[in-house]
Short mmCIF file of C-alpha atoms and ligand atoms in Angstrom, two decimals:
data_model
loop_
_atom_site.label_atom_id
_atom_site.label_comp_id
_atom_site.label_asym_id
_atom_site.label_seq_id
_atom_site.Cartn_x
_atom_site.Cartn_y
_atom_site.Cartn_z
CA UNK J 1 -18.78 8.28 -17.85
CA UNK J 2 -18.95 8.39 -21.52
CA UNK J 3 -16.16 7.98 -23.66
CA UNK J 4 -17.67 8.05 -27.35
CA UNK J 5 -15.95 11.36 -28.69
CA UNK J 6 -18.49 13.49 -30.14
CA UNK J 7 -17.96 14.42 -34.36
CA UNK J 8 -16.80 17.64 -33.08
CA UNK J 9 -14.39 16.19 -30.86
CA UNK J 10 -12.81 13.79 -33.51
CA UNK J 11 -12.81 16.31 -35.57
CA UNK J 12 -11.13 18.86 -33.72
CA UNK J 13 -8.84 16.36 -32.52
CA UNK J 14 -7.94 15.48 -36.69
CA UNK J 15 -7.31 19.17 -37.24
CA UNK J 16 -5.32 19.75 -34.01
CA UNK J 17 -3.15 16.41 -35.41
CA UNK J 18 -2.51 17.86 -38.49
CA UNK J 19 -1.61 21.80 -37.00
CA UNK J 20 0.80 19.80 -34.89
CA UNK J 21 2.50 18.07 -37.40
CA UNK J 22 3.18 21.21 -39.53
CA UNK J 23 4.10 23.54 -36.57
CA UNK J 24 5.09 21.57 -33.67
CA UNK J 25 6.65 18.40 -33.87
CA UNK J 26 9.19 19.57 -36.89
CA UNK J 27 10.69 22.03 -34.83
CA UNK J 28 10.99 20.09 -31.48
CA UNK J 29 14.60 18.93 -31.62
CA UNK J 30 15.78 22.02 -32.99
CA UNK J 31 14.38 23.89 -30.07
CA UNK J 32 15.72 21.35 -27.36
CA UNK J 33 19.07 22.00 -28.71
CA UNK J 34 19.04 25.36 -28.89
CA UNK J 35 17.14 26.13 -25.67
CA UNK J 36 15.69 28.58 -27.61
CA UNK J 37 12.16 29.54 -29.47
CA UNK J 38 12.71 32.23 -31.94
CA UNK J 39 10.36 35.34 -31.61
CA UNK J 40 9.64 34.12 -35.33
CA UNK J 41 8.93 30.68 -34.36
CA UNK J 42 6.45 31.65 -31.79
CA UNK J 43 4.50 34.27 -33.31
CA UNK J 44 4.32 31.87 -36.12
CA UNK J 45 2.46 28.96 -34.08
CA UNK J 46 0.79 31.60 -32.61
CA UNK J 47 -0.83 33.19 -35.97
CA UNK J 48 -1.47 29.81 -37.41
CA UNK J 49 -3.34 28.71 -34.27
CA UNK J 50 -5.52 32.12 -33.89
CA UNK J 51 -6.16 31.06 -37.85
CA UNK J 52 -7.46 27.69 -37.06
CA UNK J 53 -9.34 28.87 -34.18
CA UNK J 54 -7.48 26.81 -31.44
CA UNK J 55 -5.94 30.10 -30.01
CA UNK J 56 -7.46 30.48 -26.10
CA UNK J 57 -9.50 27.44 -26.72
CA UNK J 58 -10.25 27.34 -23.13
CA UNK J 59 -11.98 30.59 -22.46
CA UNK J 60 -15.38 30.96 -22.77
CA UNK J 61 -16.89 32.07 -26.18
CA UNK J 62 -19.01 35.33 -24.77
CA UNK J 63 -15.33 36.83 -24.44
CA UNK J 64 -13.96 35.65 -27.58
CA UNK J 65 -12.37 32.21 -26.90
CA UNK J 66 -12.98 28.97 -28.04
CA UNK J 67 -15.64 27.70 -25.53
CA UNK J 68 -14.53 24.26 -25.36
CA UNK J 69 -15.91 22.26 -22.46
CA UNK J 70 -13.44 20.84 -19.48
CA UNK J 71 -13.81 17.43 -21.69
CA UNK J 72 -12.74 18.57 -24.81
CA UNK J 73 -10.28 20.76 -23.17
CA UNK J 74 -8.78 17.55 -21.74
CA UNK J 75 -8.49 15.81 -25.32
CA UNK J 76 -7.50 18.63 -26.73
CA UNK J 77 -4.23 18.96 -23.77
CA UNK J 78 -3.66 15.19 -23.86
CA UNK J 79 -3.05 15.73 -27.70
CA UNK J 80 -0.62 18.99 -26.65
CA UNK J 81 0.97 16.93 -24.11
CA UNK J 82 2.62 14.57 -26.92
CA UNK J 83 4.68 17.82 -28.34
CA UNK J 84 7.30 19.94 -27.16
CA UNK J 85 6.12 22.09 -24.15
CA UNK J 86 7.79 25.00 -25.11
CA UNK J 87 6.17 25.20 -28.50
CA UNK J 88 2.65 24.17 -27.47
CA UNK J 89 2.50 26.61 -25.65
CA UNK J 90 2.61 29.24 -27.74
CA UNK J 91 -1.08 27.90 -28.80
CA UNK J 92 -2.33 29.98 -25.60
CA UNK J 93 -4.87 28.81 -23.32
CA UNK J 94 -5.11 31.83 -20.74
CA UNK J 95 -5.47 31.27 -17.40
CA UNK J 96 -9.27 31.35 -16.29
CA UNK J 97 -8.18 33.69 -13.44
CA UNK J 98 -8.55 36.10 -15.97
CA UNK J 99 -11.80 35.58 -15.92
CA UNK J 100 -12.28 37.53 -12.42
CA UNK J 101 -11.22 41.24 -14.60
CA UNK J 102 -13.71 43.96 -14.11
CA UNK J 103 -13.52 47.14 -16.08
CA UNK J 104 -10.81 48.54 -17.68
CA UNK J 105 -9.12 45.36 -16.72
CA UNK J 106 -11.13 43.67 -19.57
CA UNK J 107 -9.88 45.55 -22.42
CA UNK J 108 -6.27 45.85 -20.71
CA UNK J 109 -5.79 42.18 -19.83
CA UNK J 110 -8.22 39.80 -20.89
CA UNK J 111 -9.50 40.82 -24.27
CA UNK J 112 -5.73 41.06 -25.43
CA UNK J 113 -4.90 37.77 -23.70
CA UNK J 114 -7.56 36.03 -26.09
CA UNK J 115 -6.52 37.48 -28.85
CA UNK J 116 -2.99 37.07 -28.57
CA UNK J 117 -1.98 40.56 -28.09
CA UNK J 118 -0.69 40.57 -24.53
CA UNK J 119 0.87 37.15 -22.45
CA UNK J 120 0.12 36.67 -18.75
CA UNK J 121 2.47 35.02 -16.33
CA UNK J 122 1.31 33.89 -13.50
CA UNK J 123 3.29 34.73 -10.73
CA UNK J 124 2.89 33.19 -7.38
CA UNK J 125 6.14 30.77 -6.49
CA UNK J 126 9.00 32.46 -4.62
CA UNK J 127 12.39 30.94 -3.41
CA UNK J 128 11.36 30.51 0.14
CA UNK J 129 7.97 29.44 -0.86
CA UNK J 130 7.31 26.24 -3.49
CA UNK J 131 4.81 23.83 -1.90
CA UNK J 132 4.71 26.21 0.93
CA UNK J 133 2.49 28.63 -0.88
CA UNK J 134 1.54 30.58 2.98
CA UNK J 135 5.73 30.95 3.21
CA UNK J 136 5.38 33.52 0.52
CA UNK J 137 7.06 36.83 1.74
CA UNK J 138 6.01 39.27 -1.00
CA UNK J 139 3.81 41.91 0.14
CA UNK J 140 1.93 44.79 -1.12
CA UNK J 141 1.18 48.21 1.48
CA UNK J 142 -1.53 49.73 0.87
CA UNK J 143 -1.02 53.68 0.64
CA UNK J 144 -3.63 55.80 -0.59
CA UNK J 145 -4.71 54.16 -3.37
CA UNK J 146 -1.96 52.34 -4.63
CA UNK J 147 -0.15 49.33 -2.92
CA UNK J 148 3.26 49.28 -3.04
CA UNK J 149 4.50 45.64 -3.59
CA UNK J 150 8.02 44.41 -2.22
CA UNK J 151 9.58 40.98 -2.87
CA UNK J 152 10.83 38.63 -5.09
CA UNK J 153 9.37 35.93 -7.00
CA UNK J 154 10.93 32.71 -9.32
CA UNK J 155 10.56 29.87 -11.98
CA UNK J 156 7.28 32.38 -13.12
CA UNK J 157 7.11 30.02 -17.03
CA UNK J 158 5.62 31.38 -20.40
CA UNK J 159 6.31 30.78 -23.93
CA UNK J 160 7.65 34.40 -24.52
CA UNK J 161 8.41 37.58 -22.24
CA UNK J 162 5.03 38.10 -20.87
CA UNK J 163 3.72 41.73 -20.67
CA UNK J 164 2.00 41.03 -17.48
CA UNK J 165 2.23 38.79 -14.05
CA UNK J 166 -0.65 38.14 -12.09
CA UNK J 167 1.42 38.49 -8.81
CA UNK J 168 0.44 37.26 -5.47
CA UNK J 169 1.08 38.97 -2.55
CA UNK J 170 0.37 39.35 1.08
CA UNK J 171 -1.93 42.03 1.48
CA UNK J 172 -2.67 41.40 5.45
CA UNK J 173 -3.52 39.00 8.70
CA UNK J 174 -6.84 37.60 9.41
CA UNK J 175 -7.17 36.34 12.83
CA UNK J 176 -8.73 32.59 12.18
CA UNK J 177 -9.78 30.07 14.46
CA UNK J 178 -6.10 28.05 13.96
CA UNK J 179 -4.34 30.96 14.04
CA UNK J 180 -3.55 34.25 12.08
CA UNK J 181 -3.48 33.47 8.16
CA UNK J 182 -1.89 35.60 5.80
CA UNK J 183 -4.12 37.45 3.83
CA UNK J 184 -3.13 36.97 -0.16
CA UNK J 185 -3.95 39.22 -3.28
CA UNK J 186 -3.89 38.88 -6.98
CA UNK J 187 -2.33 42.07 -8.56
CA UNK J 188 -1.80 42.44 -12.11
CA UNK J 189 1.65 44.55 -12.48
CA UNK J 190 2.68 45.61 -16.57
CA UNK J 191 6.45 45.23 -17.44
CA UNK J 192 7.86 48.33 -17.52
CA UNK J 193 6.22 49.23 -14.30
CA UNK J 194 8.86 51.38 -12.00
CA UNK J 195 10.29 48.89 -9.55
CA UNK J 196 9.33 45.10 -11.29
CA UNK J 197 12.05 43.94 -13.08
CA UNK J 198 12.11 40.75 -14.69
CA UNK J 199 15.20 38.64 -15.78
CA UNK J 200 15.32 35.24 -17.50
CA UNK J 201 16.04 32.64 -14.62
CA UNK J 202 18.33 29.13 -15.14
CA UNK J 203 17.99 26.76 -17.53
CA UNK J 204 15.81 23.65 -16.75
CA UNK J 205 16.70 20.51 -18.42
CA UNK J 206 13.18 19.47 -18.44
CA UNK J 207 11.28 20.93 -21.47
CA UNK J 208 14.50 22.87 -22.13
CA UNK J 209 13.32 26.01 -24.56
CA UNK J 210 10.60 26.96 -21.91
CA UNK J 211 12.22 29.57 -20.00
CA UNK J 212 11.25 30.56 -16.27
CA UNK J 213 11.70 34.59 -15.03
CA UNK J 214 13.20 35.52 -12.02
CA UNK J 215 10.91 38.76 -10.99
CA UNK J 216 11.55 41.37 -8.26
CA UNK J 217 9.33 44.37 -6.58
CA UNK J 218 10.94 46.91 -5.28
CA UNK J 219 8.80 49.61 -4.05
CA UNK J 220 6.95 48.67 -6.87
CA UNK J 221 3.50 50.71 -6.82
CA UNK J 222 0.87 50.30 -7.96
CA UNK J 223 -2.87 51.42 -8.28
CA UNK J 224 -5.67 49.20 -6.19
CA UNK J 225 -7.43 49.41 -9.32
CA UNK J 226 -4.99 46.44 -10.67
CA UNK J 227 -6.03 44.28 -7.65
CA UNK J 228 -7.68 40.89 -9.91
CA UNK J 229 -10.58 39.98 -7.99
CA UNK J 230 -10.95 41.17 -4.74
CA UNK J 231 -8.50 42.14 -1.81
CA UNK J 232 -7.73 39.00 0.10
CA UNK J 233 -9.10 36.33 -2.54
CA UNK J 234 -5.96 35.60 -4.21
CA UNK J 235 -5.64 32.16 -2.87
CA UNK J 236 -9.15 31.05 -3.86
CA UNK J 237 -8.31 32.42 -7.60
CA UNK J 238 -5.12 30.90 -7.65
CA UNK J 239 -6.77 27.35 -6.53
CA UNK J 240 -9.35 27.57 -8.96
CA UNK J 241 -6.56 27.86 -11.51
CA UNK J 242 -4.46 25.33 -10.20
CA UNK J 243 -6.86 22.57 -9.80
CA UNK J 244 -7.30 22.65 -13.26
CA UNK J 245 -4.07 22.86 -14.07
CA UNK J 246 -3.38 19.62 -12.44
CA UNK J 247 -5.71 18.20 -14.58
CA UNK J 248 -4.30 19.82 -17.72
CA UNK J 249 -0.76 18.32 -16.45
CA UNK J 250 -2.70 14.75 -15.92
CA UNK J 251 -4.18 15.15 -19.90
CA UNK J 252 -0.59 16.17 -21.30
CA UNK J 253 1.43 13.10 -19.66
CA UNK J 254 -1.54 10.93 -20.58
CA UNK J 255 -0.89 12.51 -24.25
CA UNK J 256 3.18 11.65 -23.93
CA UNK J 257 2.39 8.39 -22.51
CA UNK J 258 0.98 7.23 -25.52
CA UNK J 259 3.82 8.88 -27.56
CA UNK J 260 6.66 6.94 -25.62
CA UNK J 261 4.56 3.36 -25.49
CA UNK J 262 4.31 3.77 -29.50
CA UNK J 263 8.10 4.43 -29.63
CA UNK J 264 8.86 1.56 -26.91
CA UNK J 265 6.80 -0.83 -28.84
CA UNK J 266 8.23 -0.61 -32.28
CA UNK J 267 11.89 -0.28 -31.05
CA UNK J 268 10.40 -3.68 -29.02
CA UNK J 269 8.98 -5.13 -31.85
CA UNK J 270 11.70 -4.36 -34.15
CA UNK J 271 15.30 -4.15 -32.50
CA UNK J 272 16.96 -7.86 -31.97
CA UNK J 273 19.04 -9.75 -29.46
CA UNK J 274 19.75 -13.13 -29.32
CA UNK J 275 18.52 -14.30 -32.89
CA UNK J 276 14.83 -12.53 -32.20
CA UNK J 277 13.05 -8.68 -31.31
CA UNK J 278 13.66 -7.87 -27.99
CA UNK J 279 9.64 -8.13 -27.30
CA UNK J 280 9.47 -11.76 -26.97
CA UNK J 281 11.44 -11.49 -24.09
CA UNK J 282 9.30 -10.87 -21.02
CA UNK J 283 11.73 -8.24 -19.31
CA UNK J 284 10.26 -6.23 -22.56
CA UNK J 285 7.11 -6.95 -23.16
CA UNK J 286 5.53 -6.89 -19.71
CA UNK J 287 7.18 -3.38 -19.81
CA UNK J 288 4.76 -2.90 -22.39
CA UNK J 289 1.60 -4.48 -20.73
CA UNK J 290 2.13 -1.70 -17.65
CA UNK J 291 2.51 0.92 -19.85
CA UNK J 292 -0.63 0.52 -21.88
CA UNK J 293 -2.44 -0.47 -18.19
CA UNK J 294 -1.02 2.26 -16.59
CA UNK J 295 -2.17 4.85 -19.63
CA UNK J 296 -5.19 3.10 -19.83
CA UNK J 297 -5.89 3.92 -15.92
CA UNK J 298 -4.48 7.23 -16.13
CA UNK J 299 -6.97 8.40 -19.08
CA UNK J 300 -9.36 7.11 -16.94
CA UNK J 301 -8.44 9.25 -14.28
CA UNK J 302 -7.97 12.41 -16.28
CA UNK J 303 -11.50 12.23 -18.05
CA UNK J 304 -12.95 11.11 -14.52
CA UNK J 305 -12.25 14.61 -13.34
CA UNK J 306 -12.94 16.34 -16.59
CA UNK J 307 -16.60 15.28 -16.65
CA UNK J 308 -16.77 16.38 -12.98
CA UNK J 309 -15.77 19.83 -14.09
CA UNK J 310 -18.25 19.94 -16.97
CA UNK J 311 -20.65 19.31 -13.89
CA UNK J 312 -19.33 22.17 -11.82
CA UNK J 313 -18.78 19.27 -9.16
CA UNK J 314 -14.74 18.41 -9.54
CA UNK J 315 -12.90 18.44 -5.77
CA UNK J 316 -9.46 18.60 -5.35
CA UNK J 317 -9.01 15.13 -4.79
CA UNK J 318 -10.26 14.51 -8.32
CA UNK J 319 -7.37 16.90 -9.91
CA UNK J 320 -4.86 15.50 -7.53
CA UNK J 321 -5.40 11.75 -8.34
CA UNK J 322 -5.98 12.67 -11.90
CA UNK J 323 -2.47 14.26 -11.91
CA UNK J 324 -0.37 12.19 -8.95
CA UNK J 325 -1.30 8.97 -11.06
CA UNK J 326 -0.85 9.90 -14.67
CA UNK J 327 2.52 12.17 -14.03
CA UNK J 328 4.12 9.04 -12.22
CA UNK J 329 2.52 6.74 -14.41
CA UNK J 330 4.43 8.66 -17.09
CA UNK J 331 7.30 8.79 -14.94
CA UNK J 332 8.16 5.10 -15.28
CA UNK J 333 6.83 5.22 -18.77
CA UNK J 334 9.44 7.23 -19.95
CA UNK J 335 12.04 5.26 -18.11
CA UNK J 336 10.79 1.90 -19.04
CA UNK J 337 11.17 3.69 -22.64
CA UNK J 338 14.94 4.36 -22.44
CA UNK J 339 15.51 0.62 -20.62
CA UNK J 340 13.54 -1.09 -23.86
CA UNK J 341 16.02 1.37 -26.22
CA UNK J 342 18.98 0.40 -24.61
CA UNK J 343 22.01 2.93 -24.74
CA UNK J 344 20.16 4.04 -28.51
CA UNK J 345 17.46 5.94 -25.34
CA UNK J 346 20.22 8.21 -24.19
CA UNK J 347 21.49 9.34 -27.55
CA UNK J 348 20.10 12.54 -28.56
CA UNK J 349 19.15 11.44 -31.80
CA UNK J 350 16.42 10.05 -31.03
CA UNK J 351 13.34 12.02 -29.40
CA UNK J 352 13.39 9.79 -26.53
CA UNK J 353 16.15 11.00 -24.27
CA UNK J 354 14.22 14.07 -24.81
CA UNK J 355 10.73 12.38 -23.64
CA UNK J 356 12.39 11.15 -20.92
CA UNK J 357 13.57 14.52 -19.69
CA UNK J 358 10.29 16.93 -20.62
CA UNK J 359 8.13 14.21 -18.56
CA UNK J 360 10.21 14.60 -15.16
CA UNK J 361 8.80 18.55 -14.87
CA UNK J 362 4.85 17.16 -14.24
CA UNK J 363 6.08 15.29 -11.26
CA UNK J 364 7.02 18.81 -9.60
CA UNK J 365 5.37 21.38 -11.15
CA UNK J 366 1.80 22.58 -10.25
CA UNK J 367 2.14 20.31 -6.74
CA UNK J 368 4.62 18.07 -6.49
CA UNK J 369 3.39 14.11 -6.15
CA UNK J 370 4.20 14.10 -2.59
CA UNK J 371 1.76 17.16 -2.10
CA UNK J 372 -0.82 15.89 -4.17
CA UNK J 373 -0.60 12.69 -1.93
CA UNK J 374 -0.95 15.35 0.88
CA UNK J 375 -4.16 16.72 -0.24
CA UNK J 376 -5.85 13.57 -0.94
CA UNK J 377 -4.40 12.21 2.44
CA UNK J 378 -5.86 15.46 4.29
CA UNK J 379 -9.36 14.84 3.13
CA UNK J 380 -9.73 10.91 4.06
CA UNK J 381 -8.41 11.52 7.37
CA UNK J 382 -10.39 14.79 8.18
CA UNK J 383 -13.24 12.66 9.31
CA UNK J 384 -11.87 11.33 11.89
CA UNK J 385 -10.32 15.00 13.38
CA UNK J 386 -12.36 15.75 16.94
C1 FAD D 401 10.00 24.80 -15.20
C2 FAD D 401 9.16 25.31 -14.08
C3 FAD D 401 8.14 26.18 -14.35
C4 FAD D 401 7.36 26.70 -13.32
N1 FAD D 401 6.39 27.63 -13.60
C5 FAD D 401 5.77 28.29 -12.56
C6 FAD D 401 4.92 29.40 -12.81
O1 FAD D 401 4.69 29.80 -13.96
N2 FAD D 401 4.37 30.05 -11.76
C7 FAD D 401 4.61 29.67 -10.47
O2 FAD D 401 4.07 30.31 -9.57
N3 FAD D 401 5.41 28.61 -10.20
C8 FAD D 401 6.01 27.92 -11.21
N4 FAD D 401 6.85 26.86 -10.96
C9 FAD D 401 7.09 26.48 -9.57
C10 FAD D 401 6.54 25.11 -9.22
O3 FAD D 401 5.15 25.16 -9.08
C11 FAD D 401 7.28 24.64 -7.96
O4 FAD D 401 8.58 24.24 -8.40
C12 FAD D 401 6.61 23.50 -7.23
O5 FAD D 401 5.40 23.94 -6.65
C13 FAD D 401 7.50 22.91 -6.13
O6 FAD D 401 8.08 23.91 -5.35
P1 FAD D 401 9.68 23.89 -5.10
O7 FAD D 401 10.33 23.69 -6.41
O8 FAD D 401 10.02 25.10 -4.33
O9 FAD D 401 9.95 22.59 -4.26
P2 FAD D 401 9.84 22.46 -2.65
O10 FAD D 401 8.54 22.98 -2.20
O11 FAD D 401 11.07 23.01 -2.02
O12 FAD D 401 9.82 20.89 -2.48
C14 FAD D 401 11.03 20.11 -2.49
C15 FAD D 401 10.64 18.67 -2.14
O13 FAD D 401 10.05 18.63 -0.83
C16 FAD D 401 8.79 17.99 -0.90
N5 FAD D 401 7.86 18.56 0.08
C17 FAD D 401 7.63 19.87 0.35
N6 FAD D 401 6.68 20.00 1.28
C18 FAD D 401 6.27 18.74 1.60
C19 FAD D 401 5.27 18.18 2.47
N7 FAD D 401 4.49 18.96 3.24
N8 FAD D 401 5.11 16.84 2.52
C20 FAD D 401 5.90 16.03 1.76
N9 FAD D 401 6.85 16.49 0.90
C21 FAD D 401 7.02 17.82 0.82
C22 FAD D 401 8.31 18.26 -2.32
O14 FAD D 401 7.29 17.35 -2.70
C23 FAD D 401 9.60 18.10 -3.09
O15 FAD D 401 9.83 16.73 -3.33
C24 FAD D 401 7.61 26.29 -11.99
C25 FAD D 401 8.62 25.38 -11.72
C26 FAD D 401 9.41 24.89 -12.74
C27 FAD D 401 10.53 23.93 -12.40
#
């Protein structure tokens, strides 16, 4: 592996520093208190980031994105992952599914999604079905041409109100060797559609201002032109996605690792007990030592699977380890953090109270840890199934 940033990476990494400190980190506080991003607030990140060309940095640049590699990607989220959720994200990195539009569904969805026009939400989590993604009891009847989609779906995040969920559904049975297997599509249903209603879902204490939408489908129809991909490859597109994703979530508490061991080790170096900083004393400082070993390990990790994707030869394993180890690593980072502040770590002065609670959500979201460790678990063990 090579670790030597490129001149374009340091560079876009100096200019993604600065856009953060006149956007993001100002506002972060403000936002956590509220619970709330103005409209004005995010369109303003948004413009300034389409300006600076870090707007849907991800996609490729024959449909008008950014074109960064999985590498730079992954520098360019571990720097995110220092910030405030909830306003990063307005600095939109569309999900690749989007990738799979044909037609019409180019200028309606993607091409708007790059440009900042339009916000997807990807929609495939339901109440009866978290880490249980084959539990999911939404499905969509095909009549004529049109499907009409029935069910319920919750915590779907985004920045803003989105104008469009990718929405999974079951579509169908196949009969397969273990068993019959539900049969899942990706449909892409507007707001506004007759029958989808969408309502802001409960506060999360973790990365407060990002809001989650409850949405429902009732008789909710819709054309089988909408279908994303093709009928009965929803799970494959939504694995694609969410491999990534894990290692996007391994980059960003990577990025807030390093945030909360620079905090830990001033208040270390600088708070004092006993005549001298708290640092000298071991119960402190070998805090430290794991927390710079444990980042250390975790970058390793993360950039370990990013240079597999720039290879087109990432496996699941490598996005699960990448994210298992860094989220927990930043887990007891953030704790560590508020035991070296003493009570000052729970006030909400400070950010880290804050740090503490935005770093809990990558431990669950996109796979919890324990299904992560179920993944990589699966595969070693597979060998040795008759
Ligand atoms: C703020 C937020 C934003 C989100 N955004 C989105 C979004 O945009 N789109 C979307 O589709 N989803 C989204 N999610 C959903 C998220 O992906 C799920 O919360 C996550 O997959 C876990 O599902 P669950 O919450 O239902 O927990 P459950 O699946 O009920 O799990 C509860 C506990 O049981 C454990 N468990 C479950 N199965 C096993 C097993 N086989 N072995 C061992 N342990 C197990 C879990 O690890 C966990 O500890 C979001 C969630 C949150 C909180």
């Amino acid at each position: 592996m090579n670790f030597q940033l490129t001149d374009e990476q340091t560079m876009l990494l100096d200019s993604l520093r600065a856009f953060l400190d006149d956007e993001i980190y100002p506002f972060e506080a403000e936002v956590d208190h509220t619970g709330e991003v103005t409209i004005e607030r995010a369109n303003q990140i948004k413009e300034k980031a389409i300006e600076v060309g870090f707007y849907a940095a991800n996609m490729p640049e024959s449909v008008g994105g950014g074109g960064l590699d999985y590498t730079t990607m992954g520098l360019f989220e571990r720097e995110l992952g220092k910030t405030s959720y909830a306003l990063s994200a307005n600095v939109a990195r569309p999900t690749e599914l989007l990738l799979a539009s044909e037609g019409d569904q180019i200028d309606k969805y993607l091409a708007p999604c790059i440009s900042g026009e339009k916000h997807e939400s990807f929609a495939l989590s339901e109440p009866g079905a978290g880490s249980d993604i084959m539990a999911m009891t939404t499905k969509a009847v095909a009549d004529g041409d049109d499907y009409v989609i029935n069910g319920s779906k919750h915590f779907i995040s985004t920045p803003c109100l989105p104008d469009f969920a990718i929405v999974f559904a079951i579509t169908g049975v196949d009969e397969t060797p273990r068993g019959p297997r539900k049969r899942i599509t990706a449909f892409l249903v507007d707001r506004g559609q007759p029958g989808f209603d969408m309502a802001l879902g409960p506060r999360c204490v973790s990365q407060r201002a990002y809001r989650t939408y409850q949405l429902s489908f009732d008789n909710c129809r819709v054309n089988k032109e909408q279908i994303l991909g093709e009928e009965g490859n929803g799970l494959e597109l939504a694995n694609k996605w969410l491999f990534m994703g894990r290692v996007w979530v391994g980059a960003q508490s990577c990025g807030k690792m390093e945030r909360l061991l620079g905090l830990a080790t001033e208040w270390a170096a600088t708070r004092k007990q006993f005549g001298k900083a708290i640092g000298k004393f071991q119960g402190t400082s070998f805090k430290l030592a794991d927390m710079a070993t444990e980042l250390q390990a975790s970058d390793l990790l993360v950039m370990h699977a990013c240079q597999k994707a720039d290879q087109g030869i990432m496996t699941a394993d490598d996005a699960g380890m990448a994210k298992l180890f860094a989220s927990e690593a930043l887990g007891r980072a953030a704790d560590n953090t508020v035991q070296i502040y003493g009570g000052m770590g729970l006030m909400e002065e400070l950010p880290v109270e804050r740090l503490w609670r935005d770093a809990r959500i990558e431990r669950i979201w996109d796979g919890t840890s324990e299904i992560q460790r179920h993944i990589i678990s699966r595969g070693l063990l597979r060998r040795f199934e008759s």
